[in-house]
mmCIF file of C-alpha atoms in Angstrom:
data_model
loop_
_atom_site.group_PDB
_atom_site.id
_atom_site.type_symbol
_atom_site.label_atom_id
_atom_site.label_comp_id
_atom_site.label_asym_id
_atom_site.label_seq_id
_atom_site.Cartn_x
_atom_site.Cartn_y
_atom_site.Cartn_z
ATOM 1 C CA MET A 1 40.292 28.757 62.902
ATOM 2 C CA LYS A 2 37.806 27.829 65.593
ATOM 3 C CA THR A 3 35.467 24.974 64.877
ATOM 4 C CA LEU A 4 31.897 24.628 66.068
ATOM 5 C CA GLU A 5 33.105 22.109 68.651
ATOM 6 C CA ASP A 6 35.623 24.660 69.998
ATOM 7 C CA GLU A 7 32.904 27.294 70.338
ATOM 8 C CA LEU A 8 30.597 24.839 72.122
ATOM 9 C CA GLN A 9 33.413 23.855 74.506
ATOM 10 C CA ASN A 10 34.105 27.523 75.292
ATOM 11 C CA ALA A 11 30.417 28.055 76.018
ATOM 12 C CA ARG A 12 30.350 25.006 78.312
ATOM 13 C CA ASP A 13 33.470 26.214 80.131
ATOM 14 C CA ALA A 14 31.881 29.632 80.633
ATOM 15 C CA LEU A 15 28.728 28.075 82.085
ATOM 16 C CA VAL A 16 30.750 25.862 84.435
ATOM 17 C CA TRP A 17 32.704 28.898 85.661
ATOM 18 C CA GLN A 18 29.482 30.820 86.317
ATOM 19 C CA LEU A 19 28.010 27.921 88.297
ATOM 20 C CA GLU A 20 31.184 27.599 90.367
ATOM 21 C CA GLU A 21 30.955 31.320 91.160
ATOM 22 C CA GLY A 22 27.334 30.885 92.319
ATOM 23 C CA ILE A 23 25.787 32.576 89.265
ATOM 24 C CA ASP A 24 22.743 30.408 88.742
ATOM 25 C CA GLU A 25 20.073 32.974 87.866
ATOM 26 C CA CYS A 26 19.600 35.546 85.102
ATOM 27 C CA ILE A 27 18.676 38.987 86.407
ATOM 28 C CA GLY A 28 18.222 42.340 84.690
ATOM 29 C CA GLU A 29 20.008 45.599 85.296
ATOM 30 C CA THR A 30 16.911 47.154 86.905
ATOM 31 C CA PRO A 31 15.129 45.595 89.941
ATOM 32 C CA MET A 32 11.561 44.455 89.167
ATOM 33 C CA ASP A 33 8.844 44.324 91.814
ATOM 34 C CA ARG A 34 6.871 41.257 90.723
ATOM 35 C CA PHE A 35 4.550 41.549 93.727
ATOM 36 C CA GLN A 36 3.494 44.984 92.517
ATOM 37 C CA GLN A 37 2.959 43.633 88.998
ATOM 38 C CA ALA A 38 0.609 41.006 90.382
ATOM 39 C CA LEU A 39 -1.594 43.647 92.025
ATOM 40 C CA PRO A 40 -4.686 45.113 90.367
ATOM 41 C CA PRO A 41 -3.937 48.443 88.562
ATOM 42 C CA ALA A 42 -5.553 50.555 91.302
ATOM 43 C CA ALA A 43 -3.617 48.821 94.070
ATOM 44 C CA ALA A 44 -0.384 49.074 92.090
ATOM 45 C CA GLU A 45 -0.892 52.817 91.656
ATOM 46 C CA ALA A 46 -1.520 53.178 95.400
ATOM 47 C CA ARG A 47 1.793 51.501 96.127
ATOM 48 C CA LEU A 48 3.708 53.941 93.955
ATOM 49 C CA GLY A 49 3.468 56.503 96.723
ATOM 50 C CA GLU A 50 4.885 54.191 99.365
ATOM 51 C CA PRO A 51 8.559 54.416 100.375
ATOM 52 C CA ASN A 52 10.668 51.632 98.871
ATOM 53 C CA SER A 53 13.496 49.653 100.424
ATOM 54 C CA GLY A 54 16.097 51.927 98.819
ATOM 55 C CA ASP A 55 14.816 55.167 100.435
ATOM 56 C CA THR A 56 17.498 56.520 102.729
ATOM 57 C CA ALA A 57 16.557 60.157 103.289
ATOM 58 C CA PRO A 58 16.563 61.741 105.722
ATOM 59 C CA PRO A 59 19.109 59.327 107.261
ATOM 60 C CA GLN A 60 19.476 58.916 110.986
ATOM 61 C CA ALA A 61 22.891 57.483 111.680
ATOM 62 C CA VAL A 62 23.423 54.443 113.871
ATOM 63 C CA SER A 63 25.858 55.176 116.691
ATOM 64 C CA ARG A 64 29.289 53.589 116.222
ATOM 65 C CA HIS A 65 32.548 53.751 118.127
ATOM 66 C CA VAL A 66 35.700 53.650 115.979
ATOM 67 C CA THR A 67 39.135 54.162 117.480
ATOM 68 C CA SER A 68 40.901 55.273 114.301
ATOM 69 C CA ARG A 69 39.897 58.560 112.728
ATOM 70 C CA PRO A 70 37.737 57.891 109.642
ATOM 71 C CA LEU A 71 39.374 59.018 106.414
ATOM 72 C CA GLU A 72 35.992 59.843 104.922
ATOM 73 C CA PRO A 73 32.536 60.778 106.291
ATOM 74 C CA PRO A 74 30.852 57.788 107.980
ATOM 75 C CA VAL A 75 28.240 55.725 106.184
ATOM 76 C CA GLN A 76 24.721 56.653 107.245
ATOM 77 C CA ILE A 77 22.399 53.690 107.881
ATOM 78 C CA ALA A 78 18.857 55.036 107.716
ATOM 79 C CA ARG A 79 16.455 54.053 110.479
ATOM 80 C CA ASN A 80 13.409 55.302 108.583
ATOM 81 C CA ILE A 81 13.440 52.500 105.994
ATOM 82 C CA PRO A 82 10.258 50.390 106.209
ATOM 83 C CA GLY A 83 10.771 47.373 108.451
ATOM 84 C CA VAL A 84 13.802 48.703 110.324
ATOM 85 C CA GLN A 85 11.883 49.886 113.389
ATOM 86 C CA SER A 86 9.946 46.633 113.713
ATOM 87 C CA ALA A 87 13.228 44.726 113.396
ATOM 88 C CA ALA A 88 14.776 46.909 116.090
ATOM 89 C CA ASP A 89 11.792 46.338 118.404
ATOM 90 C CA LEU A 90 11.945 42.567 117.921
ATOM 91 C CA ALA A 91 15.728 42.391 118.351
ATOM 92 C CA SER A 92 15.656 44.413 121.577
ATOM 93 C CA GLN A 93 13.281 41.871 123.143
ATOM 94 C CA CYS A 94 15.606 38.914 122.519
ATOM 95 C CA ALA A 95 17.435 37.822 125.665
ATOM 96 C CA SER A 96 19.243 34.832 124.143
ATOM 97 C CA ILE A 97 20.753 33.729 120.849
ATOM 98 C CA ALA A 98 18.088 31.035 120.503
ATOM 99 C CA HIS A 99 15.354 33.633 120.967
ATOM 100 C CA LEU A 100 17.059 35.901 118.425
ATOM 101 C CA GLU A 101 17.244 33.093 115.865
ATOM 102 C CA GLU A 102 13.523 32.430 116.302
ATOM 103 C CA ALA A 103 12.807 36.130 115.758
ATOM 104 C CA VAL A 104 14.939 36.270 112.598
ATOM 105 C CA ARG A 105 13.321 33.159 111.133
ATOM 106 C CA ALA A 106 9.838 34.534 111.817
ATOM 107 C CA PHE A 107 10.649 38.026 110.516
ATOM 108 C CA ASP A 108 9.051 38.910 107.159
ATOM 109 C CA GLY A 109 10.234 42.499 106.858
ATOM 110 C CA CYS A 110 13.188 41.795 104.540
ATOM 111 C CA PRO A 111 12.217 41.234 100.880
ATOM 112 C CA LEU A 112 15.155 38.853 100.405
ATOM 113 C CA LYS A 113 13.268 36.243 102.406
ATOM 114 C CA GLN A 114 10.654 36.006 99.653
ATOM 115 C CA THR A 115 13.173 34.677 97.129
ATOM 116 C CA ALA A 116 15.495 32.679 99.411
ATOM 117 C CA THR A 117 15.238 28.952 100.110
ATOM 118 C CA ASN A 118 16.462 29.080 103.708
ATOM 119 C CA THR A 119 17.212 31.535 106.488
ATOM 120 C CA VAL A 120 20.966 31.443 107.129
ATOM 121 C CA PHE A 121 21.453 32.469 110.748
ATOM 122 C CA ALA A 122 24.853 31.383 112.094
ATOM 123 C CA ASP A 123 27.277 28.519 112.615
ATOM 124 C CA GLY A 124 30.032 27.623 115.065
ATOM 125 C CA SER A 125 30.236 28.124 118.810
ATOM 126 C CA PRO A 126 28.376 31.116 120.324
ATOM 127 C CA ASP A 127 30.770 30.874 123.283
ATOM 128 C CA ALA A 128 33.783 31.544 121.055
ATOM 129 C CA LYS A 129 36.131 34.474 121.617
ATOM 130 C CA ILE A 130 36.140 35.394 117.928
ATOM 131 C CA MET A 131 33.174 36.163 115.665
ATOM 132 C CA PHE A 132 33.367 36.418 111.868
ATOM 133 C CA ILE A 133 30.718 38.389 109.969
ATOM 134 C CA GLY A 134 30.416 38.190 106.181
ATOM 135 C CA GLU A 135 28.156 39.919 103.700
ATOM 136 C CA ALA A 136 25.401 37.545 102.542
ATOM 137 C CA PRO A 137 24.676 33.857 101.951
ATOM 138 C CA GLY A 138 25.491 32.381 98.550
ATOM 139 C CA ALA A 139 23.873 29.535 96.631
ATOM 140 C CA ASP A 140 25.439 26.750 98.734
ATOM 141 C CA GLU A 141 24.576 28.544 101.972
ATOM 142 C CA ASP A 142 20.999 29.104 100.815
ATOM 143 C CA ARG A 143 20.580 25.398 100.046
ATOM 144 C CA GLN A 144 22.071 24.192 103.341
ATOM 145 C CA GLY A 145 20.908 26.983 105.654
ATOM 146 C CA ARG A 146 24.429 27.494 107.078
ATOM 147 C CA PRO A 147 26.888 30.327 106.462
ATOM 148 C CA PHE A 148 30.176 29.842 104.610
ATOM 149 C CA VAL A 149 29.815 26.255 103.402
ATOM 150 C CA GLY A 150 30.739 26.869 99.745
ATOM 151 C CA MET A 151 34.160 27.407 98.202
ATOM 152 C CA SER A 152 34.824 30.612 100.146
ATOM 153 C CA GLY A 153 33.764 28.894 103.372
ATOM 154 C CA GLN A 154 36.137 26.028 102.692
ATOM 155 C CA LEU A 155 38.972 28.497 102.214
ATOM 156 C CA LEU A 156 38.009 30.288 105.440
ATOM 157 C CA ASN A 157 38.076 26.962 107.295
ATOM 158 C CA LYS A 158 41.591 26.269 106.007
ATOM 159 C CA MET A 159 42.828 29.743 106.940
ATOM 160 C CA ALA A 160 41.295 29.505 110.405
ATOM 161 C CA ALA A 161 42.790 26.035 110.894
ATOM 162 C CA SER A 162 46.257 27.465 110.204
ATOM 163 C CA ILE A 163 46.033 29.386 113.486
ATOM 164 C CA GLY A 164 44.246 26.675 115.460
ATOM 165 C CA LEU A 165 40.638 27.743 114.879
ATOM 166 C CA ASN A 166 37.663 25.742 113.662
ATOM 167 C CA ARG A 167 33.904 25.883 114.027
ATOM 168 C CA THR A 168 34.079 24.568 117.549
ATOM 169 C CA ASN A 169 35.958 27.665 118.675
ATOM 170 C CA PHE A 170 34.803 30.429 116.341
ATOM 171 C CA TYR A 171 31.371 31.807 115.449
ATOM 172 C CA ILE A 172 30.223 33.045 112.050
ATOM 173 C CA THR A 173 27.260 34.866 110.513
ATOM 174 C CA ASN A 174 26.456 37.536 107.874
ATOM 175 C CA ILE A 175 25.052 41.066 107.824
ATOM 176 C CA VAL A 176 21.968 39.744 105.978
ATOM 177 C CA PHE A 177 20.296 36.406 106.640
ATOM 178 C CA TRP A 178 18.928 35.584 103.187
ATOM 179 C CA ARG A 179 20.601 35.122 99.817
ATOM 180 C CA PRO A 180 20.166 38.022 97.353
ATOM 181 C CA PRO A 181 18.860 36.744 93.982
ATOM 182 C CA GLY A 182 21.664 35.850 91.604
ATOM 183 C CA ASN A 183 24.267 36.547 94.302
ATOM 184 C CA ARG A 184 23.938 40.301 93.764
ATOM 185 C CA ASN A 185 25.076 42.644 96.515
ATOM 186 C CA PRO A 186 22.423 43.317 99.172
ATOM 187 C CA SER A 187 20.912 46.780 98.933
ATOM 188 C CA THR A 188 21.236 49.482 101.576
ATOM 189 C CA GLY A 189 17.613 48.888 102.572
ATOM 190 C CA GLU A 190 18.057 45.139 102.918
ATOM 191 C CA ILE A 191 21.148 45.614 105.075
ATOM 192 C CA ALA A 192 19.405 48.240 107.205
ATOM 193 C CA VAL A 193 16.452 45.938 107.926
ATOM 194 C CA CYS A 194 18.783 43.135 109.075
ATOM 195 C CA LEU A 195 21.171 45.382 111.007
ATOM 196 C CA PRO A 196 19.206 45.538 114.312
ATOM 197 C CA PHE A 197 19.336 41.737 114.473
ATOM 198 C CA VAL A 198 23.048 41.744 113.647
ATOM 199 C CA GLU A 199 23.776 44.304 116.371
ATOM 200 C CA ARG A 200 21.803 42.316 118.922
ATOM 201 C CA HIS A 201 23.561 39.159 117.726
ATOM 202 C CA ILE A 202 26.957 40.693 118.493
ATOM 203 C CA GLU A 203 25.757 41.913 121.880
ATOM 204 C CA LEU A 204 24.507 38.445 122.868
ATOM 205 C CA VAL A 205 27.640 36.610 121.670
ATOM 206 C CA GLY A 206 29.972 39.198 123.227
ATOM 207 C CA PRO A 207 33.179 38.090 121.444
ATOM 208 C CA ASP A 208 36.622 39.413 122.323
ATOM 209 C CA ILE A 209 37.401 39.891 118.618
ATOM 210 C CA LEU A 210 35.051 40.794 115.776
ATOM 211 C CA VAL A 211 36.260 40.103 112.216
ATOM 212 C CA PRO A 212 34.224 41.660 109.377
ATOM 213 C CA LEU A 213 34.892 39.707 106.185
ATOM 214 C CA GLY A 214 35.044 42.075 103.229
ATOM 215 C CA GLY A 215 34.263 45.713 102.619
ATOM 216 C CA PRO A 216 30.441 45.678 102.905
ATOM 217 C CA ALA A 217 30.518 44.003 106.331
ATOM 218 C CA ALA A 218 33.290 46.300 107.603
ATOM 219 C CA LYS A 219 31.594 49.465 106.323
ATOM 220 C CA THR A 220 28.237 48.449 107.800
ATOM 221 C CA LEU A 221 29.543 47.544 111.247
ATOM 222 C CA LEU A 222 32.074 50.372 111.587
ATOM 223 C CA GLY A 223 30.058 53.086 109.844
ATOM 224 C CA VAL A 224 32.925 54.162 107.573
ATOM 225 C CA GLN A 225 33.351 54.491 103.828
ATOM 226 C CA GLN A 226 36.958 53.517 103.163
ATOM 227 C CA GLY A 227 37.491 50.187 101.442
ATOM 228 C CA ILE A 228 38.730 46.943 102.892
ATOM 229 C CA THR A 229 42.259 47.446 101.542
ATOM 230 C CA ARG A 230 42.587 50.506 103.776
ATOM 231 C CA LEU A 231 40.838 48.948 106.778
ATOM 232 C CA ARG A 232 42.421 45.488 106.924
ATOM 233 C CA GLY A 233 45.245 44.864 109.340
ATOM 234 C CA LYS A 234 44.191 47.715 111.649
ATOM 235 C CA TRP A 235 42.669 47.271 115.073
ATOM 236 C CA LEU A 236 39.456 49.273 115.350
ATOM 237 C CA SER A 237 36.580 48.926 117.794
ATOM 238 C CA TYR A 238 32.839 48.397 117.777
ATOM 239 C CA GLN A 239 30.332 49.344 120.434
ATOM 240 C CA THR A 240 26.561 49.713 120.613
ATOM 241 C CA SER A 241 24.640 51.634 123.256
ATOM 242 C CA ASN A 242 23.930 48.353 125.085
ATOM 243 C CA MET A 243 27.591 47.381 125.432
ATOM 244 C CA ALA A 244 29.540 48.232 128.553
ATOM 245 C CA ALA A 245 32.836 48.179 126.638
ATOM 246 C CA PRO A 246 33.886 48.184 122.976
ATOM 247 C CA ILE A 247 34.904 45.046 121.083
ATOM 248 C CA ASP A 248 38.202 44.844 119.166
ATOM 249 C CA VAL A 249 37.670 44.684 115.403
ATOM 250 C CA LEU A 250 40.098 43.534 112.708
ATOM 251 C CA PRO A 251 38.667 43.840 109.161
ATOM 252 C CA PHE A 252 39.728 40.999 106.877
ATOM 253 C CA PHE A 253 39.585 40.254 103.148
ATOM 254 C CA HIS A 254 36.550 38.175 102.212
ATOM 255 C CA PRO A 255 37.565 34.605 101.271
ATOM 256 C CA ALA A 256 35.655 34.937 97.984
ATOM 257 C CA TYR A 257 37.894 37.886 97.103
ATOM 258 C CA LEU A 258 40.983 35.835 97.935
ATOM 259 C CA LEU A 259 39.778 33.096 95.579
ATOM 260 C CA ARG A 260 39.643 35.688 92.796
ATOM 261 C CA SER A 261 42.824 37.513 93.876
ATOM 262 C CA PRO A 262 45.148 34.932 95.457
ATOM 263 C CA ALA A 263 48.044 37.437 95.500
ATOM 264 C CA HIS A 264 46.397 39.025 98.571
ATOM 265 C CA LYS A 265 46.647 35.812 100.593
ATOM 266 C CA ARG A 266 50.035 37.029 101.853
ATOM 267 C CA GLU A 267 48.366 40.027 103.528
ATOM 268 C CA SER A 268 45.636 37.796 104.917
ATOM 269 C CA TRP A 269 48.272 35.502 106.437
ATOM 270 C CA GLN A 270 49.738 38.540 108.204
ATOM 271 C CA ASP A 271 46.276 39.400 109.513
ATOM 272 C CA LEU A 272 45.774 35.820 110.700
ATOM 273 C CA LEU A 273 48.986 36.061 112.695
ATOM 274 C CA ILE A 274 47.744 39.307 114.254
ATOM 275 C CA ILE A 275 44.563 37.502 115.334
ATOM 276 C CA LYS A 276 46.533 34.512 116.621
ATOM 277 C CA ASN A 277 48.780 36.730 118.735
ATOM 278 C CA ARG A 278 45.825 38.639 120.179
ATOM 279 C CA LEU A 279 43.993 35.428 121.090
ATOM 280 C CA ALA A 280 47.171 34.008 122.651
ATOM 281 C CA SER A 281 47.791 37.126 124.722
ATOM 282 C CA GLY A 282 44.191 37.241 125.903
ATOM 283 C CA SER A 283 44.213 41.049 125.727
#
């Protein structure tokens, strides 16, 4: 029979696990616009007719180049979401990574910025041949302002080190630059607003190999719907209208997923060897 002390210990263990997973906020099932609540009734009613960040119709697809035939219809990233066009205009004017970082930090069109502590732009060497792109910053990343510094980042560092890579010879960022509250998944609208900056980021870095970490990053960059288990281990390609040639892409399990499902580390090791061989061959 469980005692009160046993129940309290179980509760403490559960809280510790949640903190280790980055769950440090309580959020409801339905998003709540607290800015709208703060408005006078008349102003709040006027905003009801405005498009929200989740509006995606009618979608206008972003051009992608994928060498393998998609198994399902491609994901449509809408360009008509509020803030996307201004992001695209700003990103197109950036001629350097430093200029792009300034533009991202000054950009107020993504609602995630209102709840985040820091803008998390990138880390590593922008001259690297390989560029990793994850989904979104977590609690540790939000506090430090650098991507992949928590438990999943530590695992990524160890995996990269096994094939001779570290943050002096690889580059890393995310498809959104601000932490979603409570570590929830970023919405389609939030991703769409950040995407012009991400595309320009890839163009300016110009890596030989692009590695999306996890399904959301792979689906966003490649414009496909199949999951990461079907994409990983396959060479695909990525190209925007400003690129003279496509970039090789190898989707990879997200390190956070590997922490939860360590049995898949064997497949990730195989993918690491694929990357190592490609970097060694220089082709």
